[in-house]
mmCIF file with all atom_site columns, C-alpha atoms in Angstrom:
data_model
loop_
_atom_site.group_PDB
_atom_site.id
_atom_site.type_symbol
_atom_site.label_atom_id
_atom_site.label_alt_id
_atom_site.label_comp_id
_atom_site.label_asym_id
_atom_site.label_entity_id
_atom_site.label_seq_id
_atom_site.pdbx_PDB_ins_code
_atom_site.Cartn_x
_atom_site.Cartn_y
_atom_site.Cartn_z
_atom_site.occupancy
_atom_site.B_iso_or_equiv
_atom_site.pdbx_formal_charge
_atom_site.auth_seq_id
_atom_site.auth_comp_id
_atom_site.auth_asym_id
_atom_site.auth_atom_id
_atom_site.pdbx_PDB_model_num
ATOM 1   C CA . UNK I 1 1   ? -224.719 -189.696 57.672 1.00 43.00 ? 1   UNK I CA 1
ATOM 2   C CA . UNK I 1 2   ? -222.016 -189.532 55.068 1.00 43.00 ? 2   UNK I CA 1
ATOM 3   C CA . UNK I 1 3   ? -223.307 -186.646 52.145 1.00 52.00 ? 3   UNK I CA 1
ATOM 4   C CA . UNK I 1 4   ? -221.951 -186.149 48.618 1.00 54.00 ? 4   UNK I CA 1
ATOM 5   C CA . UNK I 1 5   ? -222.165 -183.590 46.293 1.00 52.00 ? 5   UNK I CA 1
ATOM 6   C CA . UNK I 1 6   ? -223.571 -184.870 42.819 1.00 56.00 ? 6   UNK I CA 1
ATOM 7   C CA . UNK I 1 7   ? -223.018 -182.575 39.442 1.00 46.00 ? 7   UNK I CA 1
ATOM 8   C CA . UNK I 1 8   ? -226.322 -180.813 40.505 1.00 60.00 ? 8   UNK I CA 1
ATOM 9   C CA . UNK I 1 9   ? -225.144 -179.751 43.637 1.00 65.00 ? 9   UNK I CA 1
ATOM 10  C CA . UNK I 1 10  ? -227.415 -181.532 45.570 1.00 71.00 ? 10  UNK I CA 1
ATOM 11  C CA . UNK I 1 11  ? -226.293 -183.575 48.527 1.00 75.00 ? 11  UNK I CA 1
ATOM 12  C CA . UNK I 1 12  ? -227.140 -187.317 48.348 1.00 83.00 ? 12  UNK I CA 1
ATOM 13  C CA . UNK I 1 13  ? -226.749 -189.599 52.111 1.00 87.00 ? 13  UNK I CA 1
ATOM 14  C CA . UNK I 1 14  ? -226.270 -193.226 50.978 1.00 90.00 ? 14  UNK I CA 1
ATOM 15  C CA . UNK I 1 15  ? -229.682 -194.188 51.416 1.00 91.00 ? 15  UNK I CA 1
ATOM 16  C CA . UNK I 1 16  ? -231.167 -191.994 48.939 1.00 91.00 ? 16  UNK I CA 1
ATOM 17  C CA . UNK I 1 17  ? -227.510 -192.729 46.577 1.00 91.00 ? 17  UNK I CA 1
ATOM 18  C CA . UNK I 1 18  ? -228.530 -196.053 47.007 1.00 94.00 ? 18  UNK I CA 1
ATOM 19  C CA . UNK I 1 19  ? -232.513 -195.714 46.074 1.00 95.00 ? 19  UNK I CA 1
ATOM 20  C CA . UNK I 1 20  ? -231.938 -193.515 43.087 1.00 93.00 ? 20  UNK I CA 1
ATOM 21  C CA . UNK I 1 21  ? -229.018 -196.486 41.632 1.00 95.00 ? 21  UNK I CA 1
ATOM 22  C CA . UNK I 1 22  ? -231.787 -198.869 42.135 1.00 96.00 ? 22  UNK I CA 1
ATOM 23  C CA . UNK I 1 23  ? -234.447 -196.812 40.239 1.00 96.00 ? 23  UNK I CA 1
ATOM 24  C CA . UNK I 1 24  ? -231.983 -196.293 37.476 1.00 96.00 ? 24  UNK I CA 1
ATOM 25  C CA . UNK I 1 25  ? -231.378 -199.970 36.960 1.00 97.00 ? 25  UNK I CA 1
ATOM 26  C CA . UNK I 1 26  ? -234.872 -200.929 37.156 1.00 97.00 ? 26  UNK I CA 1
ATOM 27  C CA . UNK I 1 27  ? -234.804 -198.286 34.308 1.00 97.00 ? 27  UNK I CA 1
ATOM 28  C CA . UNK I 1 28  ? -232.497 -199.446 31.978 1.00 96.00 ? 28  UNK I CA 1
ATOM 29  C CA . UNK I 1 29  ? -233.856 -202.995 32.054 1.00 96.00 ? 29  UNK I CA 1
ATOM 30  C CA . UNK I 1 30  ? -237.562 -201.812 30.984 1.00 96.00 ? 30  UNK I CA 1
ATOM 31  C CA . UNK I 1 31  ? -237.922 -202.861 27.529 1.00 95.00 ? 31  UNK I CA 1
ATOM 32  C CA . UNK I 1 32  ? -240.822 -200.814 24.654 1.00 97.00 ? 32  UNK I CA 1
ATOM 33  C CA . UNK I 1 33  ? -243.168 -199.214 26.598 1.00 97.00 ? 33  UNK I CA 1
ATOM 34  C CA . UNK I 1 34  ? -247.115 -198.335 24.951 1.00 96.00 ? 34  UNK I CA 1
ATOM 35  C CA . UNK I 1 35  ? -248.839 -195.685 26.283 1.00 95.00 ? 35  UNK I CA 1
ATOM 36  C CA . UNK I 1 36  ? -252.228 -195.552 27.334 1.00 95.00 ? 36  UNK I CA 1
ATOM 37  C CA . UNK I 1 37  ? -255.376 -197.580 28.733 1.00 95.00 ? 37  UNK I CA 1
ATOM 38  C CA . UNK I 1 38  ? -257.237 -200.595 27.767 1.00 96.00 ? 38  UNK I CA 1
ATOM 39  C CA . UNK I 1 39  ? -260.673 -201.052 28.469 1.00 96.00 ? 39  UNK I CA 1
ATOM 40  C CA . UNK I 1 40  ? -263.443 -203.441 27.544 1.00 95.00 ? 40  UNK I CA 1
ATOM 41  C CA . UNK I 1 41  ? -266.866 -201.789 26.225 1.00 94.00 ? 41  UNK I CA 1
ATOM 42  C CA . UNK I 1 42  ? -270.212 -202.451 25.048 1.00 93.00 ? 42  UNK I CA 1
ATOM 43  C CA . UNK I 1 43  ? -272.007 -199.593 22.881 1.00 92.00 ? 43  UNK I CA 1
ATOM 44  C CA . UNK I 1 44  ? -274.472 -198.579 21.333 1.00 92.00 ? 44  UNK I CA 1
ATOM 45  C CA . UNK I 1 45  ? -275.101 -198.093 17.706 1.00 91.00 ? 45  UNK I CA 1
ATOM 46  C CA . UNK I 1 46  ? -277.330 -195.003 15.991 1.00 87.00 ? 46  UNK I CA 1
ATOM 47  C CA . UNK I 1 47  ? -280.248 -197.469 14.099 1.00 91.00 ? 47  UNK I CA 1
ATOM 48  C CA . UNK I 1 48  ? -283.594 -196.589 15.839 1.00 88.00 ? 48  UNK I CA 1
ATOM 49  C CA . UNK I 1 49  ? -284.771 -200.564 15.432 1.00 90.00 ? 49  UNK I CA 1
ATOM 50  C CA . UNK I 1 50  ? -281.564 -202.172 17.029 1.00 93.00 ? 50  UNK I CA 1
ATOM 51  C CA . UNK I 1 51  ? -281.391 -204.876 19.681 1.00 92.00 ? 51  UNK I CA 1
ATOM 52  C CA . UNK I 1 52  ? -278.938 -202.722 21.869 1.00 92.00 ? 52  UNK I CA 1
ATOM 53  C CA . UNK I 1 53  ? -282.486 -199.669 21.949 1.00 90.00 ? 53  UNK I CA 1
ATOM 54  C CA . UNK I 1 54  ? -284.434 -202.580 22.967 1.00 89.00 ? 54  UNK I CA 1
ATOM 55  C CA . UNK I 1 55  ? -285.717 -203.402 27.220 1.00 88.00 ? 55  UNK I CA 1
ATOM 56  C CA . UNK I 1 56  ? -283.584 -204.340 28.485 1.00 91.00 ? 56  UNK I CA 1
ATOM 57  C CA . UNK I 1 57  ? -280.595 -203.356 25.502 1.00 90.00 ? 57  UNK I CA 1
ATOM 58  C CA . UNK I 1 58  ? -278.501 -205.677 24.320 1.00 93.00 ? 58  UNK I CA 1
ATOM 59  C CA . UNK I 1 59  ? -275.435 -203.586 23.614 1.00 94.00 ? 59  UNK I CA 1
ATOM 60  C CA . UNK I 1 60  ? -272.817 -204.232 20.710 1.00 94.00 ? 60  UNK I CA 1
ATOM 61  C CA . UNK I 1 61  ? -269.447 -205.908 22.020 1.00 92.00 ? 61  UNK I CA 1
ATOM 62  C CA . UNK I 1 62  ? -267.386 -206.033 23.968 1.00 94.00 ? 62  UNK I CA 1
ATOM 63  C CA . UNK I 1 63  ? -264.523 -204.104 22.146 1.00 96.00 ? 63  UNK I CA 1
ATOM 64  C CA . UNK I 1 64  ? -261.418 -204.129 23.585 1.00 97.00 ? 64  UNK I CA 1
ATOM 65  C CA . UNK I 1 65  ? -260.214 -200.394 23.237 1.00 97.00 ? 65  UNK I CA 1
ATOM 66  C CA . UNK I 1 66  ? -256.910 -198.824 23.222 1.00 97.00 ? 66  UNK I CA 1
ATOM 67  C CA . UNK I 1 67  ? -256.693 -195.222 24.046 1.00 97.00 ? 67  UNK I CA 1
ATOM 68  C CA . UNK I 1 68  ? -253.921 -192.990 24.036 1.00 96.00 ? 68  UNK I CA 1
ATOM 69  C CA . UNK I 1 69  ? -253.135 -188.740 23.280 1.00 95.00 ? 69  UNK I CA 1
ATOM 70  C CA . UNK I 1 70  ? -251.150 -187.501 20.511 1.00 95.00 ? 70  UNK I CA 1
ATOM 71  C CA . UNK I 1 71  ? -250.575 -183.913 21.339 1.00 95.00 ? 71  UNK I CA 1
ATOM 72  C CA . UNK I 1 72  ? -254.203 -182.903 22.065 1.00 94.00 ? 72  UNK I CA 1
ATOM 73  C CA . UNK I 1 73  ? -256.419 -185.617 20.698 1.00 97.00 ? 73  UNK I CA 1
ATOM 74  C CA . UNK I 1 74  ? -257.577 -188.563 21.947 1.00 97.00 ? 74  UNK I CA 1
ATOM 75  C CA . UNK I 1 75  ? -256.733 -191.276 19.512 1.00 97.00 ? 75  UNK I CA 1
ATOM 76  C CA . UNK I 1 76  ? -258.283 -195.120 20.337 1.00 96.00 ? 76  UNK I CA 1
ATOM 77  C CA . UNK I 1 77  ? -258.263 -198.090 18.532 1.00 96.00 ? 77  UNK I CA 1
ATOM 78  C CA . UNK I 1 78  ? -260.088 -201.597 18.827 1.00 96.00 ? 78  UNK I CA 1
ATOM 79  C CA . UNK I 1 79  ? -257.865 -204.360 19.513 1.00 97.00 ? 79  UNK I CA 1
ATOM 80  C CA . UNK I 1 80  ? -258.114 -208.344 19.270 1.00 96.00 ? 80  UNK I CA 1
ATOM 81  C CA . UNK I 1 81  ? -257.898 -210.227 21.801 1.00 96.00 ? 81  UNK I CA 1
ATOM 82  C CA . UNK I 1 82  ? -254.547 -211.678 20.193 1.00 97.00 ? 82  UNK I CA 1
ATOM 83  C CA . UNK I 1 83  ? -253.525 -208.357 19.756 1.00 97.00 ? 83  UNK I CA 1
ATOM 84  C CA . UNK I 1 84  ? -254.007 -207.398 23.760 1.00 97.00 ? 84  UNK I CA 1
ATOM 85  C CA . UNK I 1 85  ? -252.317 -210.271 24.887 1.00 97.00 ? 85  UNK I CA 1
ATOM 86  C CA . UNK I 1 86  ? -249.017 -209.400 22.406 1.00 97.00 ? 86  UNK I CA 1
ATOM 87  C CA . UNK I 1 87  ? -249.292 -205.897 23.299 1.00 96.00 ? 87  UNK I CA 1
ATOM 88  C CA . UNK I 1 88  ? -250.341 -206.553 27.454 1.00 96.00 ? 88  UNK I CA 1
ATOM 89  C CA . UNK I 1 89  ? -246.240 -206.763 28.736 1.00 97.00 ? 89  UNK I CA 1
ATOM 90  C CA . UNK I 1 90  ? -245.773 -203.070 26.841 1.00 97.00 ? 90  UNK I CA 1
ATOM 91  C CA . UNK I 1 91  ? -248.247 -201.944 28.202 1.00 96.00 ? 91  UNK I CA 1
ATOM 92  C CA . UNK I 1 92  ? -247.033 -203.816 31.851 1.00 96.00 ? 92  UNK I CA 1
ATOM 93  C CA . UNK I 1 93  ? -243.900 -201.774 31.130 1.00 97.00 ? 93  UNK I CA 1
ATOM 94  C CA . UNK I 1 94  ? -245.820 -198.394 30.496 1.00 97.00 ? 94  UNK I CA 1
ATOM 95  C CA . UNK I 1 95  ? -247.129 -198.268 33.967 1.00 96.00 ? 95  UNK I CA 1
ATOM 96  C CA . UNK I 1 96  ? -243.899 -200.057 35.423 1.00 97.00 ? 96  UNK I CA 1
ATOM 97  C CA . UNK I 1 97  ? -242.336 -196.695 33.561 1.00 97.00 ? 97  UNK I CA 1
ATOM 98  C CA . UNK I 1 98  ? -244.394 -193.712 35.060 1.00 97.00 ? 98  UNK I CA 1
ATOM 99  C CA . UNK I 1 99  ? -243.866 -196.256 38.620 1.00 97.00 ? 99  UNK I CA 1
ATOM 100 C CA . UNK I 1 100 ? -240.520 -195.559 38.419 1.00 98.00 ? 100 UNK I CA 1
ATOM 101 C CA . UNK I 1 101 ? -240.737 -191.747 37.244 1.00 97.00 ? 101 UNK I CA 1
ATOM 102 C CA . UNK I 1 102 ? -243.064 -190.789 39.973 1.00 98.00 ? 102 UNK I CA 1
ATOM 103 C CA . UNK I 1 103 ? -240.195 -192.792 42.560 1.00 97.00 ? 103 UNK I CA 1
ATOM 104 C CA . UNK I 1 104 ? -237.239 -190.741 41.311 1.00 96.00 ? 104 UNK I CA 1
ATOM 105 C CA . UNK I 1 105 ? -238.995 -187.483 41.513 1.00 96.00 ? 105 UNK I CA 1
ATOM 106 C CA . UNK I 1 106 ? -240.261 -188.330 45.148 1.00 96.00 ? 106 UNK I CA 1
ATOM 107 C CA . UNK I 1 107 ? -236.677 -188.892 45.701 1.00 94.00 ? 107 UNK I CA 1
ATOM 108 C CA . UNK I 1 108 ? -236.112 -185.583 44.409 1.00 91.00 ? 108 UNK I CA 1
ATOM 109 C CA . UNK I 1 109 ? -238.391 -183.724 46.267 1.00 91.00 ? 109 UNK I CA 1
ATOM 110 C CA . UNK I 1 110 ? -237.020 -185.394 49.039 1.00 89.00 ? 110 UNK I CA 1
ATOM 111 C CA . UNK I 1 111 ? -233.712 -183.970 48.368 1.00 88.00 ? 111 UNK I CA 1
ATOM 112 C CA . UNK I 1 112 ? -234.262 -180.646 47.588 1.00 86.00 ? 112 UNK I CA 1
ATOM 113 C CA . UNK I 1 113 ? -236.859 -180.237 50.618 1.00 85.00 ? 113 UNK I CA 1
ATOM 114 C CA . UNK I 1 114 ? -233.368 -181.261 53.405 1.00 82.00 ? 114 UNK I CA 1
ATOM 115 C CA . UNK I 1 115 ? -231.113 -178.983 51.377 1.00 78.00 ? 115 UNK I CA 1
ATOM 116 C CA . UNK I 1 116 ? -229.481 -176.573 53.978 1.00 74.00 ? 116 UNK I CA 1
ATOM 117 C CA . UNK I 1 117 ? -230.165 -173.853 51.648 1.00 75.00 ? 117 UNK I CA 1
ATOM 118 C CA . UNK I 1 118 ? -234.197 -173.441 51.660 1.00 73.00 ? 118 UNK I CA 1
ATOM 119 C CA . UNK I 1 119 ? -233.138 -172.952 55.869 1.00 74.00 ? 119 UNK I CA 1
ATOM 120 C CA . UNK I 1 120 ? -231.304 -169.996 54.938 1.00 64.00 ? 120 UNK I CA 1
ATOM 121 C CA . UNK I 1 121 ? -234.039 -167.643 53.471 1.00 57.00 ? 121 UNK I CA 1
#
């Protein structure tokens, strides 16, 4: 098994070379990304007399909600059905995105855990 020494100082076989140039390809071609969820809901509203209180409810909807955090808060929005499908490949690339994240710092754990020095201590 052939090891190099990259700028970190962590030693790299070809394999994992190899896996970590894939992941940063697969990288570079992502295009926006919109973070977040969708989901499709039914509510209900606050009038005491409304269809959606009645047996059995008929609830308000469906709303197609975007949901996302800004710092702390929870912001969401209701979409149209024109807007999911325009915004459905960014939000494709989103999850493709934290995919890819979560694979390169497996890698990494994977790295530091066989370097020679943790054997040391």
């Amino acid at each position: 098994m052939v090891m190099a020494r990259t700028v970190e100082g962590m030693r790299l076989d070809k394999a994992a070379r190899a896996k970590q140039a894939r992941i940063a390809k697969a990288l570079s071609e992502l295009g926006l990304a919109l973070p977040g969820s969708v989901e499709v809901r039914s509510t209900r509203c606050g009038k005491a007399n409304c269809r959606c209180k009645a047996d059995p409810p008929r609830l308000h909807g469906p709303y197609i909600v975007w949901t996302r955090k800004v710092e702390t808060k929870t912001v969401t929005r209701v979409l149209t059905p024109e807007q999911l499908e325009d915004y459905r490949p960014l939000l494709d690339n989103a999850r493709r995105l934290r995919e890819l994240v979560s694979a390169l710092q497996e890698l990494t754990l994977e790295v530091v855990d066989a370097d020679d020095r943790w054997r040391s201590r």
